[in-house]
Short mmCIF file of N, CA and C in Angstrom, two decimals:
data_model
loop_
_atom_site.label_atom_id
_atom_site.label_comp_id
_atom_site.label_asym_id
_atom_site.label_seq_id
_atom_site.Cartn_x
_atom_site.Cartn_y
_atom_site.Cartn_z
N UNK A 709 11.27 -34.00 74.22
CA UNK A 709 10.35 -33.70 72.83
C UNK A 709 10.94 -32.92 72.21
N UNK A 710 10.35 -32.73 70.44
CA UNK A 710 11.29 -31.68 69.66
C UNK A 710 10.08 -30.30 69.42
N UNK A 711 10.77 -29.65 69.58
CA UNK A 711 9.69 -28.54 69.40
C UNK A 711 10.53 -27.40 68.34
N UNK A 712 9.76 -26.50 68.05
CA UNK A 712 10.41 -25.33 66.69
C UNK A 712 11.11 -24.55 67.84
N UNK A 713 11.16 -24.38 68.64
CA UNK A 713 12.28 -23.75 69.99
C UNK A 713 13.50 -24.10 69.99
N UNK A 714 13.54 -25.54 70.01
CA UNK A 714 15.09 -26.47 69.79
C UNK A 714 15.81 -25.99 68.59
N UNK A 715 17.52 -26.38 69.40
CA UNK A 715 17.71 -25.47 68.06
C UNK A 715 18.37 -27.12 67.09
N UNK A 716 17.19 -27.40 66.35
CA UNK A 716 17.18 -28.51 65.43
C UNK A 716 18.33 -28.65 64.43
N UNK A 717 19.24 -27.31 64.00
CA UNK A 717 19.88 -27.34 63.08
C UNK A 717 21.17 -28.40 63.03
N UNK A 718 21.53 -28.59 64.92
CA UNK A 718 22.32 -29.29 65.31
C UNK A 718 22.29 -30.73 65.54
N UNK A 719 20.79 -31.04 65.00
CA UNK A 719 20.44 -31.93 65.46
C UNK A 719 20.22 -33.02 63.89
N UNK A 720 19.65 -32.19 62.60
CA UNK A 720 19.39 -32.34 61.52
C UNK A 720 20.58 -32.37 60.33
N UNK A 721 22.08 -31.53 60.54
CA UNK A 721 23.21 -31.08 59.93
C UNK A 721 23.17 -32.54 58.66
N UNK A 722 22.96 -32.09 57.82
CA UNK A 722 23.38 -33.04 56.60
C UNK A 722 22.73 -34.29 56.82
N UNK A 723 21.45 -34.34 56.95
CA UNK A 723 20.81 -35.62 57.44
C UNK A 723 19.64 -36.03 56.00
N UNK A 724 18.89 -36.92 55.96
CA UNK A 724 17.90 -36.91 54.69
C UNK A 724 17.58 -37.92 55.90
N UNK A 725 17.19 -38.53 56.84
CA UNK A 725 16.60 -38.97 57.58
C UNK A 725 16.77 -38.69 58.68
N UNK A 726 15.76 -38.97 59.92
CA UNK A 726 15.62 -38.86 61.44
C UNK A 726 15.10 -40.00 61.82
N UNK A 727 15.51 -40.59 63.02
CA UNK A 727 15.19 -42.21 63.57
C UNK A 727 15.06 -41.84 64.67
N UNK A 728 14.29 -41.35 65.35
CA UNK A 728 14.94 -40.85 67.03
C UNK A 728 14.25 -42.02 68.00
N UNK A 729 15.00 -42.30 68.93
CA UNK A 729 14.35 -43.31 69.97
C UNK A 729 14.46 -42.92 71.37
N UNK A 730 14.35 -41.74 71.68
CA UNK A 730 14.85 -41.18 73.18
C UNK A 730 13.35 -41.83 73.84
N UNK A 731 13.61 -42.43 74.72
CA UNK A 731 12.14 -42.91 75.49
C UNK A 731 11.59 -42.02 76.06
N UNK A 732 11.69 -40.66 76.24
CA UNK A 732 11.02 -39.68 76.81
C UNK A 732 10.43 -38.90 75.93
N UNK A 733 10.42 -38.87 74.25
CA UNK A 733 9.26 -38.51 72.91
C UNK A 733 8.22 -38.76 73.70
N UNK A 734 7.73 -37.68 73.70
CA UNK A 734 5.83 -37.90 73.60
C UNK A 734 5.35 -36.95 72.68
N UNK A 735 6.08 -35.82 72.40
CA UNK A 735 5.29 -35.09 71.06
C UNK A 735 6.16 -34.24 70.40
N UNK A 736 5.50 -34.08 69.01
CA UNK A 736 6.42 -33.32 68.10
C UNK A 736 5.92 -32.07 68.18
N UNK A 737 6.65 -31.19 68.50
CA UNK A 737 5.95 -29.67 68.80
C UNK A 737 5.32 -28.92 67.65
N UNK A 738 4.72 -28.01 67.23
CA UNK A 738 4.16 -27.12 66.13
C UNK A 738 5.51 -26.67 65.66
N UNK A 739 5.20 -26.47 63.88
CA UNK A 739 5.93 -26.14 63.48
C UNK A 739 7.53 -26.63 63.30
N UNK A 740 7.75 -28.01 63.91
CA UNK A 740 8.96 -28.61 64.27
C UNK A 740 10.15 -28.56 62.88
N UNK A 741 9.57 -29.55 62.00
CA UNK A 741 10.22 -29.95 60.86
C UNK A 741 9.88 -29.51 59.97
N UNK A 742 8.86 -28.39 60.17
CA UNK A 742 8.03 -27.09 58.92
C UNK A 742 9.11 -26.28 58.23
N UNK A 743 8.57 -26.50 56.50
CA UNK A 743 9.76 -25.68 56.08
C UNK A 743 9.70 -24.62 56.22
N UNK A 744 8.36 -23.73 56.72
CA UNK A 744 8.56 -22.13 56.96
C UNK A 744 9.71 -22.04 58.15
N UNK A 745 10.09 -22.98 59.37
CA UNK A 745 10.68 -22.82 59.91
C UNK A 745 12.45 -23.01 59.65
N UNK A 746 12.55 -23.97 58.68
CA UNK A 746 13.71 -24.18 58.60
C UNK A 746 13.86 -24.36 57.01
N UNK A 747 13.38 -24.00 56.15
CA UNK A 747 13.89 -23.62 55.31
C UNK A 747 14.22 -24.95 54.39
N UNK A 748 14.99 -24.70 53.41
CA UNK A 748 15.63 -25.55 52.31
C UNK A 748 16.17 -26.84 52.83
N UNK A 749 16.53 -26.08 54.28
CA UNK A 749 17.32 -27.34 55.25
C UNK A 749 16.41 -28.56 55.53
N UNK A 750 15.28 -28.26 55.81
CA UNK A 750 14.22 -29.25 56.04
C UNK A 750 13.30 -29.97 55.27
N UNK A 751 13.63 -29.37 53.90
CA UNK A 751 12.97 -29.63 52.78
C UNK A 751 13.79 -31.08 52.63
N UNK A 752 14.98 -31.03 52.66
CA UNK A 752 15.97 -32.53 52.55
C UNK A 752 15.17 -33.68 53.40
N UNK A 753 14.68 -33.65 54.46
CA UNK A 753 14.38 -34.35 55.27
C UNK A 753 13.06 -35.88 53.78
N UNK A 754 13.42 -36.62 54.19
CA UNK A 754 12.77 -37.87 53.38
C UNK A 754 12.01 -38.63 53.96
N UNK A 755 12.72 -38.79 55.50
CA UNK A 755 12.17 -40.29 56.30
C UNK A 755 12.29 -39.52 57.98
N UNK A 756 10.87 -40.50 58.32
CA UNK A 756 11.09 -39.65 59.55
C UNK A 756 10.67 -41.39 60.59
N UNK A 757 10.90 -41.20 62.17
CA UNK A 757 10.63 -42.59 62.42
C UNK A 757 10.89 -42.15 63.99
N UNK A 758 9.66 -42.02 64.76
CA UNK A 758 9.27 -41.56 66.12
C UNK A 758 8.56 -42.36 66.60
N UNK A 759 8.96 -43.56 67.50
CA UNK A 759 8.57 -45.07 67.54
C UNK A 759 7.57 -44.57 68.78
N UNK A 760 7.83 -43.72 69.40
CA UNK A 760 7.40 -43.31 71.32
C UNK A 760 6.26 -41.95 70.93
N UNK A 761 6.51 -40.94 70.00
CA UNK A 761 5.62 -40.18 70.16
C UNK A 761 3.98 -40.15 69.64
N UNK A 762 3.53 -39.76 70.78
CA UNK A 762 2.02 -39.88 71.02
C UNK A 762 1.73 -38.69 69.92
N UNK A 763 1.59 -37.51 70.20
CA UNK A 763 0.98 -36.42 69.28
C UNK A 763 1.95 -35.43 68.30
N UNK A 764 1.39 -35.19 66.67
CA UNK A 764 1.71 -34.29 66.55
C UNK A 764 1.12 -33.26 66.26
N UNK A 765 1.92 -31.90 66.48
CA UNK A 765 0.92 -30.85 66.38
C UNK A 765 0.74 -30.00 65.24
N UNK A 766 0.13 -29.42 65.16
CA UNK A 766 0.15 -28.55 63.84
C UNK A 766 1.48 -27.97 63.07
N UNK A 767 1.31 -27.91 61.97
CA UNK A 767 2.25 -27.91 60.94
C UNK A 767 3.64 -28.70 60.89
N UNK A 768 3.76 -29.58 62.10
CA UNK A 768 4.84 -30.44 61.99
C UNK A 768 5.86 -30.62 61.25
N UNK A 769 5.58 -31.15 60.43
CA UNK A 769 6.39 -31.73 58.90
C UNK A 769 5.51 -30.82 57.82
N UNK A 770 4.65 -29.66 57.87
CA UNK A 770 4.35 -29.24 57.15
C UNK A 770 5.00 -28.54 55.89
N UNK A 771 5.10 -28.69 54.43
CA UNK A 771 6.10 -28.04 53.54
C UNK A 771 6.88 -29.05 53.25
N UNK A 772 7.25 -29.98 53.67
CA UNK A 772 8.16 -30.94 53.57
C UNK A 772 8.30 -31.93 52.44
N UNK A 773 8.32 -31.16 51.56
CA UNK A 773 8.35 -31.54 49.52
C UNK A 773 8.96 -32.87 49.57
N UNK A 774 9.86 -33.29 50.32
CA UNK A 774 10.66 -34.39 50.23
C UNK A 774 10.69 -35.94 50.88
N UNK A 775 9.61 -35.70 51.65
CA UNK A 775 9.01 -36.47 52.85
C UNK A 775 8.28 -37.57 51.85
N UNK A 776 9.03 -39.02 51.89
CA UNK A 776 8.28 -40.05 51.80
C UNK A 776 7.50 -41.03 52.72
N UNK A 777 8.38 -41.03 53.29
CA UNK A 777 8.52 -42.27 54.49
C UNK A 777 8.21 -42.05 56.08
N UNK A 778 7.46 -42.32 56.37
CA UNK A 778 6.75 -41.77 58.16
C UNK A 778 6.13 -43.23 58.86
N UNK A 779 7.21 -43.15 59.93
CA UNK A 779 6.80 -43.89 61.15
C UNK A 779 6.30 -43.69 62.53
N UNK A 780 4.93 -43.66 62.38
CA UNK A 780 4.32 -42.78 63.60
C UNK A 780 3.42 -44.12 64.49
N UNK A 781 3.98 -45.05 64.92
CA UNK A 781 3.22 -46.38 65.22
C UNK A 781 2.60 -45.88 66.58
N UNK A 782 2.86 -44.75 67.41
CA UNK A 782 1.96 -44.47 68.73
C UNK A 782 1.45 -43.71 68.73
N UNK A 783 1.23 -42.89 67.73
CA UNK A 783 0.60 -41.71 67.84
C UNK A 783 -0.78 -41.02 68.15
N UNK A 784 -1.44 -40.66 68.72
CA UNK A 784 -2.79 -41.00 68.56
C UNK A 784 -3.40 -39.35 68.30
N UNK A 785 -2.43 -38.36 68.18
CA UNK A 785 -3.42 -37.22 67.77
C UNK A 785 -2.42 -36.87 66.74
N UNK A 786 -2.97 -36.36 65.25
CA UNK A 786 -2.65 -34.95 64.50
C UNK A 786 -2.61 -33.73 64.50
N UNK A 787 -2.26 -33.03 64.52
CA UNK A 787 -2.82 -31.65 64.21
C UNK A 787 -3.26 -30.89 63.03
N UNK A 788 -3.56 -29.82 63.14
CA UNK A 788 -3.88 -28.92 61.71
C UNK A 788 -2.95 -28.93 61.18
N UNK A 789 -2.57 -29.02 59.85
CA UNK A 789 -2.08 -29.19 58.89
C UNK A 789 -0.52 -29.54 59.29
N UNK A 790 -0.26 -30.95 59.85
CA UNK A 790 0.83 -31.33 60.23
C UNK A 790 1.58 -31.82 59.23
N UNK A 791 0.61 -32.56 57.93
CA UNK A 791 1.78 -32.61 56.77
C UNK A 791 1.43 -31.83 55.76
N UNK A 792 0.83 -31.11 55.75
CA UNK A 792 0.47 -30.47 54.57
C UNK A 792 1.32 -29.62 53.49
N UNK A 793 1.21 -30.51 52.62
CA UNK A 793 2.19 -29.83 51.37
C UNK A 793 3.16 -31.02 51.21
N UNK A 794 3.19 -32.16 51.92
CA UNK A 794 4.26 -33.19 51.77
C UNK A 794 4.19 -33.82 50.20
N UNK A 795 4.29 -33.03 49.30
CA UNK A 795 3.87 -33.68 47.99
C UNK A 795 4.48 -35.04 47.65
N UNK A 796 5.45 -35.62 48.35
CA UNK A 796 5.65 -37.07 48.06
C UNK A 796 5.11 -37.88 48.90
N UNK A 797 4.60 -37.97 49.68
CA UNK A 797 4.25 -38.62 51.16
C UNK A 797 3.32 -39.80 49.91
N UNK A 798 3.14 -40.86 49.94
CA UNK A 798 2.36 -41.65 49.16
C UNK A 798 1.73 -42.59 50.34
N UNK A 799 2.15 -43.05 51.30
CA UNK A 799 1.00 -43.78 52.16
C UNK A 799 1.62 -43.56 53.37
N UNK A 800 0.74 -43.90 54.66
CA UNK A 800 0.77 -43.54 55.57
C UNK A 800 -0.08 -44.39 56.70
N UNK A 801 0.72 -45.19 57.72
CA UNK A 801 0.02 -45.80 58.70
C UNK A 801 -0.10 -45.36 60.04
N UNK A 802 -1.23 -45.19 60.39
CA UNK A 802 -1.34 -44.72 61.95
C UNK A 802 -2.28 -45.96 62.51
N UNK A 803 -1.25 -46.87 63.35
CA UNK A 803 -2.28 -48.09 63.89
C UNK A 803 -2.78 -47.56 65.46
N UNK A 804 -2.93 -45.91 65.62
CA UNK A 804 -3.19 -46.03 67.24
C UNK A 804 -3.60 -44.31 66.99
N UNK A 805 -4.01 -43.82 65.76
CA UNK A 805 -4.36 -42.35 65.86
C UNK A 805 -6.05 -42.38 66.31
N UNK A 806 -6.24 -41.42 67.29
CA UNK A 806 -7.78 -41.36 67.88
C UNK A 806 -8.42 -40.00 67.10
N UNK A 807 -7.32 -38.98 66.73
CA UNK A 807 -7.64 -37.81 66.27
C UNK A 807 -6.78 -37.17 65.15
N UNK A 808 -7.65 -36.51 64.09
CA UNK A 808 -6.60 -35.90 63.14
C UNK A 808 -7.87 -34.56 63.04
N UNK A 809 -6.81 -33.61 62.95
CA UNK A 809 -7.26 -32.35 62.64
C UNK A 809 -7.26 -31.90 61.50
N UNK A 810 -8.14 -30.49 61.23
CA UNK A 810 -8.17 -29.90 59.79
C UNK A 810 -6.95 -30.02 59.20
N UNK A 811 -7.30 -30.50 57.80
CA UNK A 811 -6.39 -29.93 56.98
C UNK A 811 -5.02 -30.89 57.35
N UNK A 812 -5.16 -31.94 57.59
CA UNK A 812 -3.90 -32.58 58.17
C UNK A 812 -2.87 -32.99 57.11
N UNK A 813 -3.48 -33.55 56.06
CA UNK A 813 -3.15 -34.31 54.88
C UNK A 813 -3.32 -33.03 53.88
N UNK A 814 -3.39 -31.82 53.89
CA UNK A 814 -3.73 -30.81 52.49
C UNK A 814 -2.94 -30.96 51.41
N UNK A 815 -3.54 -31.50 50.70
CA UNK A 815 -2.04 -30.97 49.48
C UNK A 815 -0.83 -31.71 49.32
N UNK A 816 -1.45 -33.12 49.55
CA UNK A 816 -0.82 -34.16 49.22
C UNK A 816 -0.72 -35.03 48.58
N UNK A 817 -0.54 -34.11 47.12
CA UNK A 817 -0.77 -34.78 45.97
C UNK A 817 -0.17 -36.52 45.45
N UNK A 818 0.66 -36.72 46.12
CA UNK A 818 0.52 -38.10 45.72
C UNK A 818 0.07 -39.07 47.27
N UNK A 819 -0.13 -38.99 47.73
CA UNK A 819 -1.17 -39.84 48.91
C UNK A 819 -1.96 -40.48 48.39
N UNK A 820 -1.87 -41.71 48.56
CA UNK A 820 -2.72 -42.74 47.82
C UNK A 820 -3.69 -43.69 48.76
N UNK A 821 -2.73 -44.24 49.74
CA UNK A 821 -3.44 -45.01 50.79
C UNK A 821 -2.94 -44.46 52.52
N UNK A 822 -3.87 -44.61 52.89
CA UNK A 822 -3.91 -43.94 54.67
C UNK A 822 -4.54 -45.59 55.10
N UNK A 823 -3.87 -45.64 56.32
CA UNK A 823 -3.98 -47.07 57.25
C UNK A 823 -4.35 -46.60 58.48
N UNK A 824 -5.30 -46.85 58.91
CA UNK A 824 -5.78 -46.65 60.35
C UNK A 824 -6.40 -47.94 60.82
N UNK A 825 -5.40 -48.44 61.68
CA UNK A 825 -5.82 -49.58 62.61
C UNK A 825 -6.18 -49.93 63.33
N UNK A 826 -6.21 -48.40 64.21
CA UNK A 826 -6.86 -48.67 65.55
C UNK A 826 -7.96 -49.13 66.25
N UNK A 827 -8.21 -49.36 67.39
CA UNK A 827 -9.37 -50.20 67.90
C UNK A 827 -10.50 -49.29 68.12
N UNK A 828 -10.29 -48.46 67.37
CA UNK A 828 -11.95 -47.13 67.64
C UNK A 828 -12.05 -46.42 66.60
N UNK A 829 -12.96 -45.95 66.22
CA UNK A 829 -13.35 -44.83 65.04
C UNK A 829 -12.16 -43.49 65.21
N UNK A 830 -11.54 -43.14 64.40
CA UNK A 830 -10.81 -41.98 64.44
C UNK A 830 -11.41 -41.03 64.24
N UNK A 831 -11.62 -39.72 65.06
CA UNK A 831 -12.74 -38.98 64.88
C UNK A 831 -11.69 -37.77 63.69
N UNK A 832 -12.51 -37.32 62.51
CA UNK A 832 -11.47 -36.23 61.82
C UNK A 832 -12.38 -34.99 61.31
N UNK A 833 -11.81 -33.87 61.12
CA UNK A 833 -12.08 -32.53 60.15
C UNK A 833 -12.93 -33.33 59.14
N UNK A 834 -13.51 -32.83 58.11
CA UNK A 834 -14.12 -33.38 57.07
C UNK A 834 -13.18 -32.98 55.87
N UNK A 835 -12.39 -32.01 55.97
CA UNK A 835 -11.05 -31.77 54.86
C UNK A 835 -9.89 -31.98 55.51
N UNK A 836 -9.80 -33.33 55.84
CA UNK A 836 -8.48 -33.42 56.06
C UNK A 836 -7.43 -33.69 55.20
N UNK A 837 -8.47 -34.47 54.06
CA UNK A 837 -7.45 -34.80 52.87
C UNK A 837 -7.77 -34.10 51.63
N UNK A 838 -8.12 -32.85 51.54
CA UNK A 838 -8.62 -31.50 50.83
C UNK A 838 -7.13 -31.66 49.63
N UNK A 839 -7.46 -31.69 48.52
CA UNK A 839 -5.91 -31.37 47.77
C UNK A 839 -5.15 -32.93 47.76
N UNK A 840 -5.84 -33.93 48.13
CA UNK A 840 -5.26 -35.44 48.06
C UNK A 840 -5.38 -35.73 46.81
N UNK A 841 -5.26 -35.43 45.63
CA UNK A 841 -6.08 -35.97 44.42
C UNK A 841 -5.65 -37.21 43.92
N UNK A 842 -4.50 -38.12 44.12
CA UNK A 842 -4.23 -39.26 44.00
C UNK A 842 -4.97 -40.58 44.96
N UNK A 843 -5.78 -39.90 46.35
CA UNK A 843 -5.94 -40.98 47.48
C UNK A 843 -7.02 -41.96 46.68
N UNK A 844 -6.31 -43.30 46.82
CA UNK A 844 -7.27 -44.15 46.45
C UNK A 844 -7.84 -44.76 47.44
N UNK A 845 -7.09 -44.96 48.63
CA UNK A 845 -7.67 -45.93 49.80
C UNK A 845 -7.69 -45.50 51.30
N UNK A 846 -8.48 -45.72 51.70
CA UNK A 846 -8.48 -45.29 53.38
C UNK A 846 -8.72 -47.04 53.88
N UNK A 847 -7.95 -47.14 54.38
CA UNK A 847 -7.86 -48.99 55.34
C UNK A 847 -8.11 -49.17 56.41
N UNK A 848 -9.56 -49.51 56.96
CA UNK A 848 -9.50 -49.72 58.34
C UNK A 848 -10.40 -51.32 58.65
N UNK A 849 -10.38 -51.27 60.39
CA UNK A 849 -10.72 -52.74 60.23
C UNK A 849 -11.93 -52.81 60.01
N UNK A 850 -12.37 -54.21 59.59
CA UNK A 850 -13.66 -54.80 58.93
C UNK A 850 -14.40 -54.55 60.63
N UNK A 851 -14.11 -54.73 61.76
CA UNK A 851 -15.23 -54.91 62.69
C UNK A 851 -15.70 -53.13 63.00
N UNK A 852 -14.79 -51.89 62.05
CA UNK A 852 -15.29 -50.67 61.82
C UNK A 852 -15.73 -50.11 61.15
N UNK A 853 -15.43 -51.00 59.99
CA UNK A 853 -16.43 -50.40 58.71
C UNK A 853 -17.12 -49.70 58.57
N UNK A 854 -18.30 -50.39 59.11
CA UNK A 854 -19.72 -49.63 58.85
C UNK A 854 -19.79 -48.25 59.50
N UNK A 855 -18.57 -48.55 60.78
CA UNK A 855 -19.17 -47.12 61.78
C UNK A 855 -18.31 -45.91 61.03
N UNK A 856 -17.55 -46.20 60.30
CA UNK A 856 -16.56 -45.49 59.57
C UNK A 856 -17.45 -44.86 58.12
N UNK A 857 -18.08 -45.88 57.53
CA UNK A 857 -19.15 -45.55 56.92
C UNK A 857 -20.14 -43.93 57.22
N UNK A 858 -20.55 -44.33 58.31
CA UNK A 858 -21.65 -43.62 58.89
C UNK A 858 -20.55 -42.21 59.58
N UNK A 859 -19.50 -42.32 60.17
CA UNK A 859 -19.17 -41.11 60.77
C UNK A 859 -18.55 -40.25 59.68
N UNK A 860 -18.16 -40.97 58.63
CA UNK A 860 -16.71 -40.44 57.77
C UNK A 860 -17.71 -40.29 56.26
N UNK A 861 -18.61 -39.78 56.37
CA UNK A 861 -19.70 -39.91 54.92
C UNK A 861 -18.82 -39.10 53.86
N UNK A 862 -17.76 -38.11 54.34
CA UNK A 862 -17.48 -37.51 52.76
C UNK A 862 -16.16 -38.19 52.48
N UNK A 863 -15.92 -39.08 53.16
CA UNK A 863 -14.62 -40.10 52.50
C UNK A 863 -15.20 -41.66 52.45
N UNK A 864 -16.59 -42.12 52.21
CA UNK A 864 -16.86 -43.04 51.84
C UNK A 864 -16.42 -44.12 50.95
N UNK A 865 -15.92 -43.26 49.70
CA UNK A 865 -15.85 -43.79 48.28
C UNK A 865 -14.34 -44.39 48.54
N UNK A 866 -13.85 -43.82 49.47
CA UNK A 866 -12.61 -44.49 49.68
C UNK A 866 -11.76 -45.50 50.77
N UNK A 867 -13.47 -45.66 51.48
CA UNK A 867 -12.79 -46.82 52.37
C UNK A 867 -12.97 -48.08 52.23
N UNK A 868 -11.84 -48.90 52.95
CA UNK A 868 -11.36 -50.40 52.72
C UNK A 868 -11.70 -51.10 53.59
N UNK A 869 -11.99 -52.11 53.64
CA UNK A 869 -11.59 -52.84 55.04
C UNK A 869 -10.25 -54.01 55.14
N UNK A 870 -9.91 -54.70 56.12
CA UNK A 870 -9.06 -55.13 55.91
C UNK A 870 -9.09 -56.51 57.41
#
């Protein structure tokens, strides 16, 4: 696992992307890559790929203003403010997400598209996209579209089906 207690500096020295493939990676800990934890050092991170991660805890990527590309194909849980103020993030695909907590994408001003391709409706807090001033679409499976419309009342104008 990656956690803020781990000495991340040794892992991230002079990199702009991280592509982690450890088969044992299950979660990304609270404030792990947060700018408050690693300051300007973490702000240069622009791409992350964690193919085996299942959980992203609170503030894990919060404040990473250069983060553009995120690949989390197996994540089912996203904690509060996990991507808060990731101002360059323009789209995110979450094929297996089941739960997204409050303000997960707060202040992601360039976020335009969110792809939720799971086989069940994702449980959310109403304020997950607060401050996402360029949000244009939340794409969900056609088979779940009507359920999303019922359960995601605050975001129905953004819902699209595929």
